[in-house]
Structure formats: structure tokens, C-alpha cells
mmCIF file of C-alpha atoms in Angstrom:
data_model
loop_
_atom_site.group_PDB
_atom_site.id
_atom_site.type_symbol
_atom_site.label_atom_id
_atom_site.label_comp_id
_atom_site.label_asym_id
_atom_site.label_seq_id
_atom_site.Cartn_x
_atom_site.Cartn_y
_atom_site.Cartn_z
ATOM 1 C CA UNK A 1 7.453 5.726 19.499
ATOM 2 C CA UNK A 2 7.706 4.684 15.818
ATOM 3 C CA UNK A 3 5.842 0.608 16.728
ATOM 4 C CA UNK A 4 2.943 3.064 17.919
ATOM 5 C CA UNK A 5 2.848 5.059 15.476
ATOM 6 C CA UNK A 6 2.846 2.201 13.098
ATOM 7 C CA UNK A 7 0.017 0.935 15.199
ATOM 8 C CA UNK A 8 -2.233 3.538 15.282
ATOM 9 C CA UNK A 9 -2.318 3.569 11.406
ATOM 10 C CA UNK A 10 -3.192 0.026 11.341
ATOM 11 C CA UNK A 11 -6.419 -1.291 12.127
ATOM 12 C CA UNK A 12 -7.516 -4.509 13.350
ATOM 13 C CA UNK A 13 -11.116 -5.588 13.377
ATOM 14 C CA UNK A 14 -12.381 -9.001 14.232
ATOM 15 C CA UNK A 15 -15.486 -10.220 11.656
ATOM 16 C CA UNK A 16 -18.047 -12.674 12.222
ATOM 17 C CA UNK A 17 -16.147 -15.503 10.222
ATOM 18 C CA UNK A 18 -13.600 -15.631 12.427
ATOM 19 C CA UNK A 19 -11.098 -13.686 10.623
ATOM 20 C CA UNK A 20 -9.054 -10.751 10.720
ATOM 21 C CA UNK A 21 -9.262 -7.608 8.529
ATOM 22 C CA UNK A 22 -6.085 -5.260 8.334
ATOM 23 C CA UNK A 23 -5.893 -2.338 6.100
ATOM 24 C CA UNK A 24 -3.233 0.572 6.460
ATOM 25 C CA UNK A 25 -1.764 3.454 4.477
ATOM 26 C CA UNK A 26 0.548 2.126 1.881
ATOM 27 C CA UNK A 27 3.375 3.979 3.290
ATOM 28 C CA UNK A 28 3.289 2.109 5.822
ATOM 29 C CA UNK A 29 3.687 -1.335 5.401
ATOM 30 C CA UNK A 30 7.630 -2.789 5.019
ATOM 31 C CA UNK A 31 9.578 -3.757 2.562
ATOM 32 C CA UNK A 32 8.153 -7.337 0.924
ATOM 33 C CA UNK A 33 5.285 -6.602 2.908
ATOM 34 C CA UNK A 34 1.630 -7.249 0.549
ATOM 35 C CA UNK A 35 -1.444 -5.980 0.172
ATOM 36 C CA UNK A 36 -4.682 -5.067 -1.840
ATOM 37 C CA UNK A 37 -5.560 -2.016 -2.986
ATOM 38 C CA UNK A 38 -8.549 -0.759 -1.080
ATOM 39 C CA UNK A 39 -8.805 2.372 -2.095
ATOM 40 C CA UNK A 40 -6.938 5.450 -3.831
ATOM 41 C CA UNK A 41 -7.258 8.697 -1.966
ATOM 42 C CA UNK A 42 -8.128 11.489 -4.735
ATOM 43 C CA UNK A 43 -5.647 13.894 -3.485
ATOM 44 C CA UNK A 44 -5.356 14.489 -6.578
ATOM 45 C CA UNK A 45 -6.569 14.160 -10.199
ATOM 46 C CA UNK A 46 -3.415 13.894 -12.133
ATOM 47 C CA UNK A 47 -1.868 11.083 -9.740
ATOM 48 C CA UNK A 48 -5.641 9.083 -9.661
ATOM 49 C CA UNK A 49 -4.755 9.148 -13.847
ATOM 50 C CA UNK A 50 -1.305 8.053 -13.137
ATOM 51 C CA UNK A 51 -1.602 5.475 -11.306
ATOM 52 C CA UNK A 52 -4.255 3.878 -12.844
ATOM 53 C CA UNK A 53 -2.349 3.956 -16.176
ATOM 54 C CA UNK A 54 0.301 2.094 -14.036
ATOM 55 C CA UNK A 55 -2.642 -0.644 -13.205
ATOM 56 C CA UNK A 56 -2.843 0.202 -9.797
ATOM 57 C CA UNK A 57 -6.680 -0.299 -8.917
ATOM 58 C CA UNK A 58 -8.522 -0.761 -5.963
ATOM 59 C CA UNK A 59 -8.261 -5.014 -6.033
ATOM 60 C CA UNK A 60 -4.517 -5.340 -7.063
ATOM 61 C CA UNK A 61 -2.327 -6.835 -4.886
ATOM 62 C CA UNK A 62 0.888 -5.498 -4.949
ATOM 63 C CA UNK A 63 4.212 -5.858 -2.836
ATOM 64 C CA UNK A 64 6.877 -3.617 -1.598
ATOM 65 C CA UNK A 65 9.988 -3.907 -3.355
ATOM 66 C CA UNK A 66 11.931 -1.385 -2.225
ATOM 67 C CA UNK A 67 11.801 1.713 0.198
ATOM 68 C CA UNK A 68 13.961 3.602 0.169
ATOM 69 C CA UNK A 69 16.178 5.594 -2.127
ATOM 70 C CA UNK A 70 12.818 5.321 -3.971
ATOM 71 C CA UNK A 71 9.656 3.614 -3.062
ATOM 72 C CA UNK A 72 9.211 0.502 -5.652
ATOM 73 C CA UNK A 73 6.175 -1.355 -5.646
ATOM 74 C CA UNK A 74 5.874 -4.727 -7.749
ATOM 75 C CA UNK A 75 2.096 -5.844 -9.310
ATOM 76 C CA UNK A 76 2.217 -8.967 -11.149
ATOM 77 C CA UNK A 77 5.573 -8.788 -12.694
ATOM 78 C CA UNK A 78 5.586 -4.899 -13.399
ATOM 79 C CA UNK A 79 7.913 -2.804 -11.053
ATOM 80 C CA UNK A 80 6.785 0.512 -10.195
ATOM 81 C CA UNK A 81 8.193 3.678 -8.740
ATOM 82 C CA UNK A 82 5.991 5.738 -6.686
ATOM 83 C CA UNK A 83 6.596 9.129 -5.352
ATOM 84 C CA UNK A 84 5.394 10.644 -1.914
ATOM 85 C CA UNK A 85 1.751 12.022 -3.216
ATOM 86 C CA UNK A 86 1.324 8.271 -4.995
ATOM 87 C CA UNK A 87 2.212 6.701 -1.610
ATOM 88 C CA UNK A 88 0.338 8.622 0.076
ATOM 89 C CA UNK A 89 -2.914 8.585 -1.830
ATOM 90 C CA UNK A 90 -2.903 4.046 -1.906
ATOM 91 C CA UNK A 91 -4.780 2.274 1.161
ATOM 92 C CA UNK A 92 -4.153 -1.483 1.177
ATOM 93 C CA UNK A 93 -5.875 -4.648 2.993
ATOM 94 C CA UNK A 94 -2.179 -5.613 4.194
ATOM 95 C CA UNK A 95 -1.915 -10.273 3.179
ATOM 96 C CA UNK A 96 0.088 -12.138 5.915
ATOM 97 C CA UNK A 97 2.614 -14.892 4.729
#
């Protein structure tokens, strides 16, 4: 139940080029899973001003450090800690190995 889930928040699209596109809530990729920022939900003013003081912008690639207890995200060599309306508000192009 969880795999589709997981799937059905992912989305795969095949381009021209030959290449594949993936992008995905951030909450849902796994731990030292990366991405780009695609987009920041404005759920919210206060957290678009937050995490944009953090440098989290639509074009950073970030990775996931850490999950749980708290959900740590790394961008060049800052750590951040995000809570659940942060999370929730990122959309990432997910980067394979």
C-alpha cells in the first residue's frame, strides 16, 4: 500500500531527448535521496520567507539527511531542519545516482 502510494506521488514522463523527468513532493523522497527544487508551494507567506532565508530556491539541489526524529535536509554544505509545513510546501526534480 505504502510503494503505491509512493508511486502515485511520483511522476514519470518520457521527453523527446530520450530522457526521463521525475519530480515528487519533498516528503517523499528517502533518506540520501536528491533533488532540485522545482517549486515552493505558497502555503504560506511566513515559511516562503523562511525558507528562502535558509537558501532554499527553486534550482537548489539539496539531499535528505535525515528523516526522522526531524527532517534534515543538506544544500551545499549547510544542514537544515525543516518542519511539516516546510516539507510540505518543497517540490523537487528527484537526481538518480
Amino acid at each position: 500500500m505504502c510503494q503505491r502510494l509512493v508511486n502515485l506521488g511520483r511522476l514519470d514522463a518520457m521527453l523527446t531527448t530520450g530522457f526521463s523527468v521525475r519530480g515528487t513532493s519533498l516528503k517523499l523522497l528517502r533518506s540520501h535521496e536528491r533533488g532540485v527544487i522545482t517549486r515552493i508551494n505558497p502555503i504560506c507567506d511566513a515559511t516562503t520567507h523562511k525558507l528562502q532565508l535558509m537558501g532554499l530556491n527553486p534550482g537548489q539541489t539539496l539531499t535528505i539527511e535525515q528523516r526522522f526524529p526531524r527532517f534534515v535536509v543538506r544544500v551545499g554544505r549547510d544542514r537544515h531542519v525543516l518542519d511539516d509545513i516546510m516539507v510540505n510546501a518543497i517540490y523537487v526534480r528527484i537526481i538518480e545516482h
